[in-house]
Tab-separated table of C-alpha atoms in Angstrom:
chain	number	residue	atom	x	y	z
S	67	MET	CA	-16.615	12.460	-16.461
S	68	THR	CA	-19.527	11.482	-14.223
S	69	LEU	CA	-23.164	11.758	-15.291
S	70	LYS	CA	-23.610	14.767	-12.979
S	71	GLN	CA	-20.587	16.530	-14.477
S	72	LEU	CA	-21.758	15.763	-18.005
S	73	PHE	CA	-25.231	17.122	-17.231
S	74	SER	CA	-23.792	20.361	-15.822
S	75	THR	CA	-21.570	20.789	-18.888
S	76	ALA	CA	-23.863	19.469	-21.623
S	77	PRO	CA	-27.446	18.860	-20.411
S	78	VAL	CA	-28.933	18.230	-23.878
S	79	THR	CA	-26.198	15.704	-24.682
S	80	THR	CA	-26.960	13.918	-21.423
S	81	LEU	CA	-30.697	13.815	-22.135
S	82	LEU	CA	-30.095	12.538	-25.675
S	83	LEU	CA	-27.902	9.724	-24.350
S	84	ILE	CA	-30.524	8.838	-21.746
S	85	SER	CA	-33.218	8.786	-24.459
S	86	PHE	CA	-31.142	6.486	-26.707
S	87	ILE	CA	-30.419	4.040	-23.913
S	88	GLY	CA	-33.878	4.328	-22.333
S	89	LEU	CA	-35.662	3.607	-25.618
S	90	PHE	CA	-33.429	0.593	-26.211
S	91	ILE	CA	-34.187	-0.794	-22.750
S	92	ILE	CA	-37.929	-0.334	-23.295
S	93	GLN	CA	-37.616	-2.204	-26.605
S	94	LEU	CA	-35.901	-5.101	-24.857
S	95	LEU	CA	-38.606	-5.207	-22.204
S	96	THR	CA	-41.260	-5.496	-24.907
S	97	GLY	CA	-39.519	-8.435	-26.556
S	98	VAL	CA	-37.332	-6.798	-29.219
S	99	ASP	CA	-34.143	-8.771	-29.903
S	100	ALA	CA	-31.055	-6.957	-28.586
S	101	ASN	CA	-28.892	-7.744	-31.600
S	102	ASN	CA	-31.188	-8.619	-34.508
S	103	PRO	CA	-34.523	-6.801	-34.274
S	104	SER	CA	-36.982	-7.702	-36.988
S	105	THR	CA	-38.110	-5.329	-39.717
S	106	GLU	CA	-41.614	-5.279	-38.260
S	107	GLN	CA	-40.293	-4.383	-34.809
S	108	LEU	CA	-38.165	-1.542	-36.191
S	109	LEU	CA	-41.122	-0.180	-38.144
S	110	ASN	CA	-43.274	-0.302	-35.033
S	111	TRP	CA	-40.682	1.709	-33.117
S	112	GLY	CA	-40.326	4.476	-35.719
S	113	ALA	CA	-37.649	3.505	-38.243
S	114	ASN	CA	-37.302	5.566	-41.422
S	115	ALA	CA	-38.858	3.647	-44.340
S	116	LEU	CA	-39.696	5.178	-47.721
S	117	PRO	CA	-43.317	4.001	-48.142
S	118	TYR	CA	-44.203	5.166	-44.630
S	119	THR	CA	-42.024	8.258	-44.159
S	120	LEU	CA	-42.988	9.761	-47.501
S	121	GLY	CA	-46.578	8.664	-47.079
S	122	ASP	CA	-48.580	9.680	-44.052
S	123	GLU	CA	-45.865	9.313	-41.367
S	124	PRO	CA	-43.242	12.038	-41.851
S	125	TRP	CA	-42.587	11.965	-38.103
S	126	ARG	CA	-40.292	9.004	-38.827
S	127	LEU	CA	-37.748	11.538	-40.112
S	128	VAL	CA	-37.151	12.439	-36.439
S	129	SER	CA	-38.108	9.300	-34.501
S	130	SER	CA	-35.625	7.129	-36.399
S	131	GLY	CA	-32.784	9.239	-34.993
S	132	PHE	CA	-33.460	7.837	-31.504
S	133	LEU	CA	-33.860	4.212	-32.596
S	134	HIS	CA	-30.889	1.841	-32.957
S	135	ILE	CA	-30.568	-1.482	-34.728
S	136	GLY	CA	-28.864	-3.659	-32.141
S	137	LEU	CA	-26.650	-3.175	-29.113
S	138	MET	CA	-23.392	-2.472	-30.996
S	139	HIS	CA	-25.098	0.221	-33.060
S	140	LEU	CA	-26.342	1.846	-29.852
S	141	LEU	CA	-22.933	1.700	-28.147
S	142	PHE	CA	-21.087	3.150	-31.118
S	143	ASN	CA	-23.480	6.087	-31.563
S	144	SER	CA	-23.688	6.729	-27.808
S	145	PHE	CA	-19.906	6.961	-27.535
S	146	ALA	CA	-19.756	9.309	-30.539
S	147	MET	CA	-22.501	11.503	-29.053
S	148	TYR	CA	-20.687	11.594	-25.702
S	149	PHE	CA	-17.408	12.542	-27.387
S	150	PHE	CA	-18.807	15.230	-29.716
S	151	GLY	CA	-21.629	16.510	-27.516
S	152	GLN	CA	-19.564	17.568	-24.509
S	153	ILE	CA	-17.536	19.795	-26.850
S	154	ALA	CA	-20.169	21.030	-29.288
S	155	GLU	CA	-22.956	21.860	-26.839
S	156	PRO	CA	-20.978	24.339	-24.679
S	157	MET	CA	-19.583	25.851	-27.882
S	158	PHE	CA	-22.869	26.390	-29.753
S	159	GLY	CA	-25.271	26.596	-26.837
S	160	SER	CA	-27.807	23.965	-25.771
S	161	ALA	CA	-30.722	25.255	-27.855
S	162	LYS	CA	-28.729	25.533	-31.082
S	163	PHE	CA	-27.056	22.197	-30.389
S	164	LEU	CA	-30.400	20.405	-30.050
S	165	ALA	CA	-31.766	22.079	-33.188
S	166	LEU	CA	-28.592	21.167	-35.062
S	167	PHE	CA	-28.868	17.508	-34.068
S	168	LEU	CA	-32.549	17.191	-34.972
S	169	LEU	CA	-32.184	18.960	-38.320
S	170	ALA	CA	-29.127	16.876	-39.182
S	171	VAL	CA	-31.144	13.722	-38.438
S	172	VAL	CA	-33.929	14.951	-40.715
S	173	GLY	CA	-31.455	16.023	-43.416
S	174	GLY	CA	-29.825	12.605	-43.414
S	175	ASN	CA	-33.170	10.794	-43.613
S	176	VAL	CA	-34.530	12.988	-46.405
S	177	LEU	CA	-31.387	12.429	-48.473
S	178	ASN	CA	-31.675	8.709	-47.764
S	179	ASN	CA	-35.266	8.766	-49.039
S	180	GLN	CA	-34.239	10.730	-52.117
S	181	VAL	CA	-31.472	8.251	-52.971
S	182	THR	CA	-33.763	5.277	-52.331
S	183	TRP	CA	-36.551	6.770	-54.427
S	184	GLN	CA	-34.186	7.531	-57.297
S	185	ALA	CA	-32.855	3.956	-57.166
S	186	ILE	CA	-36.416	2.610	-57.361
S	187	ILE	CA	-37.165	4.771	-60.390
S	188	ASP	CA	-33.934	3.637	-62.072
S	189	GLY	CA	-34.704	0.023	-61.249
S	190	SER	CA	-31.472	-0.410	-59.316
S	191	GLY	CA	-32.879	-0.488	-55.794
S	192	GLN	CA	-35.846	-1.223	-53.608
S	193	PRO	CA	-37.436	0.230	-50.470
S	194	GLY	CA	-35.557	-0.302	-47.222
S	195	LEU	CA	-35.402	1.133	-43.735
S	196	SER	CA	-32.837	3.039	-41.688
S	197	ALA	CA	-32.432	4.093	-38.080
S	198	GLY	CA	-29.845	5.556	-35.748
S	199	ALA	CA	-28.452	8.857	-34.501
S	200	SER	CA	-25.453	8.756	-36.819
S	201	GLY	CA	-26.905	11.351	-39.225
S	202	GLY	CA	-27.285	13.817	-36.358
S	203	ILE	CA	-23.868	12.943	-34.954
S	204	MET	CA	-22.255	13.474	-38.365
S	205	GLY	CA	-23.975	16.853	-38.434
S	206	ILE	CA	-22.416	17.710	-35.069
S	207	GLY	CA	-19.024	16.526	-36.320
S	208	ALA	CA	-19.288	18.690	-39.446
S	209	ALA	CA	-20.278	21.667	-37.290
S	210	LEU	CA	-17.166	21.113	-35.178
S	211	LEU	CA	-15.102	21.065	-38.385
S	212	VAL	CA	-16.438	24.521	-39.223
S	213	ALA	CA	-15.747	25.662	-35.646
S	214	ALA	CA	-12.161	24.423	-35.865
S	215	PHE	CA	-11.662	26.170	-39.213
S	216	PHE	CA	-12.869	29.469	-37.731
S	217	LYS	CA	-10.795	28.808	-34.586
S	218	MET	CA	-13.750	28.841	-32.209
S	219	SER	CA	-12.760	27.889	-28.666
S	220	VAL	CA	-14.478	26.095	-25.818
S	221	ASN	CA	-13.199	26.666	-22.267
S	222	GLY	CA	-10.123	28.329	-23.769
S	223	MET	CA	-9.273	25.363	-26.000
S	224	VAL	CA	-9.248	25.497	-29.804
S	225	LEU	CA	-10.204	22.330	-31.679
S	226	ASN	CA	-7.657	20.494	-33.798
S	227	LEU	CA	-8.839	20.743	-37.400
S	228	LYS	CA	-6.641	17.911	-38.713
S	229	SER	CA	-7.890	15.476	-36.058
S	230	LEU	CA	-11.519	16.266	-36.834
S	231	VAL	CA	-10.956	15.869	-40.572
S	232	LEU	CA	-9.372	12.475	-39.883
S	233	ILE	CA	-12.262	11.326	-37.672
S	234	MET	CA	-14.924	12.442	-40.148
S	235	GLY	CA	-12.992	10.931	-43.043
S	236	ILE	CA	-12.700	7.561	-41.318
S	237	ASN	CA	-16.455	7.515	-40.649
S	238	LEU	CA	-17.301	8.258	-44.276
S	239	VAL	CA	-14.816	5.718	-45.666
S	240	TYR	CA	-16.067	3.101	-43.192
S	241	GLY	CA	-19.617	3.723	-44.367
S	242	PHE	CA	-18.718	3.046	-48.003
S	243	ALA	CA	-16.525	0.046	-47.152
S	244	VAL	CA	-18.998	-1.814	-44.939
S	245	PRO	CA	-22.360	-2.908	-46.362
S	246	GLY	CA	-25.545	-1.915	-44.592
S	247	ILE	CA	-24.328	1.578	-43.597
S	248	ASP	CA	-26.611	4.500	-44.449
S	249	ASN	CA	-24.086	6.637	-46.358
S	250	ALA	CA	-26.759	9.028	-47.612
S	251	GLY	CA	-27.872	9.586	-44.024
S	252	HIS	CA	-24.295	10.367	-42.969
S	253	ILE	CA	-23.679	12.753	-45.846
S	254	GLY	CA	-27.047	14.487	-45.517
S	255	GLY	CA	-26.519	14.991	-41.786
S	256	ALA	CA	-22.991	16.306	-42.296
S	257	ILE	CA	-24.073	18.829	-44.951
S	258	THR	CA	-26.915	20.045	-42.728
S	259	GLY	CA	-24.612	20.508	-39.740
S	260	LEU	CA	-22.051	22.343	-41.855
S	261	ILE	CA	-24.652	24.826	-43.166
S	262	ILE	CA	-26.020	25.509	-39.668
S	263	ALA	CA	-22.565	26.033	-38.175
S	264	LEU	CA	-21.398	28.541	-40.802
S	265	PRO	CA	-23.364	31.596	-39.534
S	266	ILE	CA	-22.567	30.727	-35.910
S	267	ALA	CA	-18.842	30.508	-36.625
S	268	TRP	CA	-18.897	33.644	-38.797
S	269	ILE	CA	-20.528	35.687	-36.016
S	270	TYR	CA	-17.970	34.316	-33.544
S	271	ARG	CA	-15.067	35.397	-35.761
S	272	GLN	CA	-16.557	38.867	-36.220
S	273	HIS	CA	-16.794	39.263	-32.451
S	274	GLU	CA	-13.265	37.963	-31.927
S	275	GLN	CA	-11.832	40.406	-34.444
S	276	ALA	CA	-13.747	43.314	-32.888
S	277	GLN	CA	-12.643	42.278	-29.390
S	278	GLN	CA	-9.005	41.925	-30.426
S	279	ALA	CA	-9.077	45.386	-32.017
S	280	ALA	CA	-10.609	46.855	-28.852
S	281	ILE	CA	-8.000	45.136	-26.663
S	282	ALA	CA	-5.162	46.428	-28.868
S	283	GLU	CA	-6.575	49.946	-28.599
S	284	ALA	CA	-6.889	49.592	-24.823
S	285	GLN	CA	-3.303	48.347	-24.533
S	286	MET	CA	-2.090	51.360	-26.482
S	287	ALA	CA	-4.080	53.706	-24.229
S	288	TYR	CA	-2.658	51.988	-21.137
S	289	GLN	CA	0.914	52.260	-22.405
S	290	ASN	CA	0.418	55.957	-23.203
S	291	ALA	CA	-0.941	56.568	-19.708
S	292	VAL	CA	2.055	54.833	-18.124
S	293	GLN	CA	4.511	56.764	-20.279
S	294	GLN	CA	2.871	60.070	-19.383
S	295	SER	CA	3.002	59.149	-15.708
S	296	TYR	CA	6.711	58.364	-15.940
S	297	ALA	CA	7.390	61.572	-17.863
S	298	SER	CA	5.769	63.716	-15.138
S	299	HIS	CA	7.424	61.926	-12.179
S	300	SER	CA	10.836	60.880	-13.393
S	301	HIS	CA	12.756	63.949	-12.059
S	302	ASN	CA	14.876	63.767	-8.904
S	303	VAL	CA	14.168	66.172	-6.030
S	304	PHE	CA	17.011	67.250	-3.737
S	305	VAL	CA	16.072	66.964	-0.067
S	306	ASN	CA	18.001	68.496	2.818
S	307	SER	CA	18.315	66.591	6.057
S	308	ASN	CA	15.396	66.927	8.460
S	309	GLN	CA	13.343	68.686	5.758
S	310	VAL	CA	9.586	68.234	6.216
S	311	ILE	CA	7.614	67.417	3.053
S	312	ASP	CA	3.859	67.964	3.089
S	313	ASN	CA	1.401	65.930	1.025
S	314	ASN	CA	4.096	63.775	-0.533
S	315	PRO	CA	2.642	60.906	-2.624
S	316	PRO	CA	3.496	57.361	-1.563
S	317	LEU	CA	7.109	56.538	-2.415
S	318	THR	CA	7.726	52.972	-3.488
S	319	ASN	CA	11.514	52.929	-3.738
S	320	ILE	CA	13.518	55.438	-1.655
S	321	PHE	CA	17.299	55.625	-1.327
S	322	ALA	CA	19.355	58.174	0.637
S	323	ASP	CA	22.022	58.440	-1.984
S	324	ASN	CA	21.868	57.243	-5.567
S	325	ASN	CA	25.458	55.998	-5.370
S	326	SER	CA	25.698	54.381	-1.953
S	327	GLN	CA	21.969	53.409	-1.855
S	328	ILE	CA	21.711	53.929	1.921
S	329	PRO	CA	18.021	53.676	2.826
S	330	VAL	CA	16.157	56.599	4.367
S	331	ASN	CA	14.150	56.016	7.560
S	332	LEU	CA	10.716	57.601	7.469
S	333	THR	CA	9.096	58.641	10.714
S	334	LYS	CA	5.842	60.423	11.264
S	335	GLY	CA	6.326	64.036	12.301
S	336	ALA	CA	4.169	66.718	13.727
S	337	LYS	CA	1.181	68.058	11.871
S	338	THR	CA	1.765	71.378	10.202
S	339	ALA	CA	-1.170	73.634	9.331
S	340	GLY	CA	-3.569	70.801	9.932
S	341	LYS	CA	-1.779	68.466	7.521
S	342	GLU	CA	0.156	65.329	8.323
S	343	SER	CA	3.849	65.766	7.527
S	344	THR	CA	6.720	63.373	7.121
S	345	THR	CA	10.215	63.992	8.515
S	346	ILE	CA	13.090	62.436	6.621
S	347	ASP	CA	16.143	61.505	8.696
S	348	THR	CA	19.397	60.271	7.274
S	349	ASP	CA	22.368	58.483	8.712
S	350	GLU	CA	24.965	60.636	10.397
S	351	GLY	CA	27.336	60.621	7.433
S	352	ASN	CA	24.717	61.515	4.854
S	353	ARG	CA	22.992	64.751	5.760
S	354	ASP	CA	21.725	65.370	2.206
S	355	SER	CA	19.870	62.972	-0.080
S	356	TYR	CA	18.010	62.481	-3.322
S	357	ILE	CA	14.507	61.060	-3.581
S	358	SER	CA	13.300	59.456	-6.810
S	359	HIS	CA	9.618	60.107	-7.383
S	360	TYR	CA	8.094	57.053	-9.122
S	361	PRO	CA	4.781	57.203	-11.013
S	362	THR	CA	1.490	56.383	-9.336
S	363	TYR	CA	0.298	52.830	-10.014
S	364	ILE	CA	-2.108	52.618	-12.957
S	365	ASP	CA	-4.523	49.674	-12.906
S	366	PRO	CA	-4.575	48.027	-16.354
S	367	LYS	CA	-8.013	46.557	-15.605
S	368	SER	CA	-9.494	50.038	-15.821
S	369	PHE	CA	-8.552	50.076	-19.508
S	370	MET	CA	-10.097	46.681	-20.279
S	371	PRO	CA	-12.772	47.106	-22.989
S	372	GLU	CA	-16.304	45.868	-22.543
S	373	PRO	CA	-17.164	42.570	-24.276
S	374	ALA	CA	-18.474	43.047	-27.795
S	375	LYS	CA	-22.257	43.158	-27.756
S	376	THR	CA	-24.275	40.839	-29.998
S	377	SER	CA	-26.697	42.674	-32.256
S	378	LEU	CA	-30.242	41.474	-32.819
S	379	ILE	CA	-29.505	40.325	-36.364
S	380	GLU	CA	-26.530	38.310	-35.098
S	381	GLN	CA	-28.708	36.679	-32.464
S	382	ILE	CA	-31.398	35.589	-34.909
S	383	LEU	CA	-29.237	34.843	-37.982
S	384	PRO	CA	-28.521	31.185	-37.035
S	385	TRP	CA	-32.229	30.644	-36.363
S	386	ILE	CA	-33.152	32.228	-39.692
S	387	VAL	CA	-30.770	29.818	-41.425
S	388	MET	CA	-32.341	26.881	-39.574
S	389	LEU	CA	-35.833	28.093	-40.493
S	390	ILE	CA	-34.815	28.191	-44.159
S	391	ILE	CA	-33.482	24.629	-43.809
S	392	VAL	CA	-36.796	23.487	-42.306
S	393	ILE	CA	-38.708	25.075	-45.195
S	394	ALA	CA	-36.340	23.398	-47.677
S	395	PHE	CA	-36.855	20.010	-46.028
S	396	VAL	CA	-40.641	20.398	-46.114
S	397	TRP	CA	-40.512	21.311	-49.798
S	398	TRP	CA	-38.140	18.395	-50.489
S	399	TRP	CA	-40.373	15.889	-48.689
S	400	GLN	CA	-43.446	17.264	-50.468
S	401	ASP	CA	-41.745	17.001	-53.851
S	402	ILE	CA	-40.889	13.284	-53.420
S	403	HIS	CA	-44.308	12.647	-51.889
S	404	ASN	CA	-46.045	14.136	-54.942
S	405	GLN	CA	-43.858	12.101	-57.291
S	406	ILE	CA	-44.894	8.908	-55.510
S	407	LEU	CA	-48.569	9.878	-55.650
S	408	GLN	CA	-48.326	10.591	-59.368
S	409	ILE	CA	-46.747	7.211	-60.104
S	410	LEU	CA	-49.277	5.400	-57.916
S	411	ALA	CA	-52.117	7.197	-59.668
S	412	ALA	CA	-50.692	6.235	-63.075
S	413	THR	CA	-50.368	2.562	-62.114
S	414	GLU	CA	-53.957	2.455	-60.885
S	415	GLN	CA	-55.398	3.553	-64.236
S	416	PRO	CA	-57.273	0.727	-66.013
S	417	ILE	CA	-55.598	-0.800	-69.056
S	418	GLU	CA	-57.690	-0.498	-72.196
């Protein structure tokens, strides 16, 4: 898929990829090492770090999702975003897709900070830093898992649930097997994406069920109309030779005799009483004939139901869920922030 095709299909995915790669190139131009950037350089470019993120720089919860630690990290996350984004964005819509990615990034970073802070309190860990889009990408992957479970489709294709479970499982196992992977960020992003996708998938299934019921009802109505048409036109009418029939409906299958099936030749005759008439001539040996009157064609498209309309509550429900998540993240950040302030205040008290 070319860049132009990707942009037409998934514009937000394209812009995210450009931002990842563009930021990395700018870093290189300013002297950042392509494979082993220093801690100071990563902090300068917005990495997530407990003392800063939970201090006066909460913006690192978002900025760290666009920053990558080395070329291989960038390539891996860019490929995953390309693979997931071109499916998820058309399925969820560009606005919801972008919100899902950003909130999953924040969810992963907040959980990372919570785990790090708890380890510091327990004496089993120390402050560190994290960066990368993997939390957001895991959120997209979890959202696709929900979509596959609810059998949501994109361009007529339904996702394979088993394949997605395998991909997500491999990523989680890899994170625990290889040191230096932000497992909390992956898990936090995945949980966030799953929660956001649930109302979207639920609304989709409700619409699908309503649409299927309407289509079944329309099919029944169409079949009844066809049956009624056949019942009113299925009789045979005996026609004498050279008989003129006025206002006869179009005949789609005419035979002179039901046994020999010799075709009748139709020729336009004279107008009688201002109406166009049709004269039916037969071959010399068949002066009498039968005509089978077939039903008038009924267009099935006229019975097609209108697409199910989305109510206002269905339109805003996913956004309400995301707003609740934002409020929860703010409260969560504030709670850890206050804990840190309390401990710092206690350590600054003079010893008597």
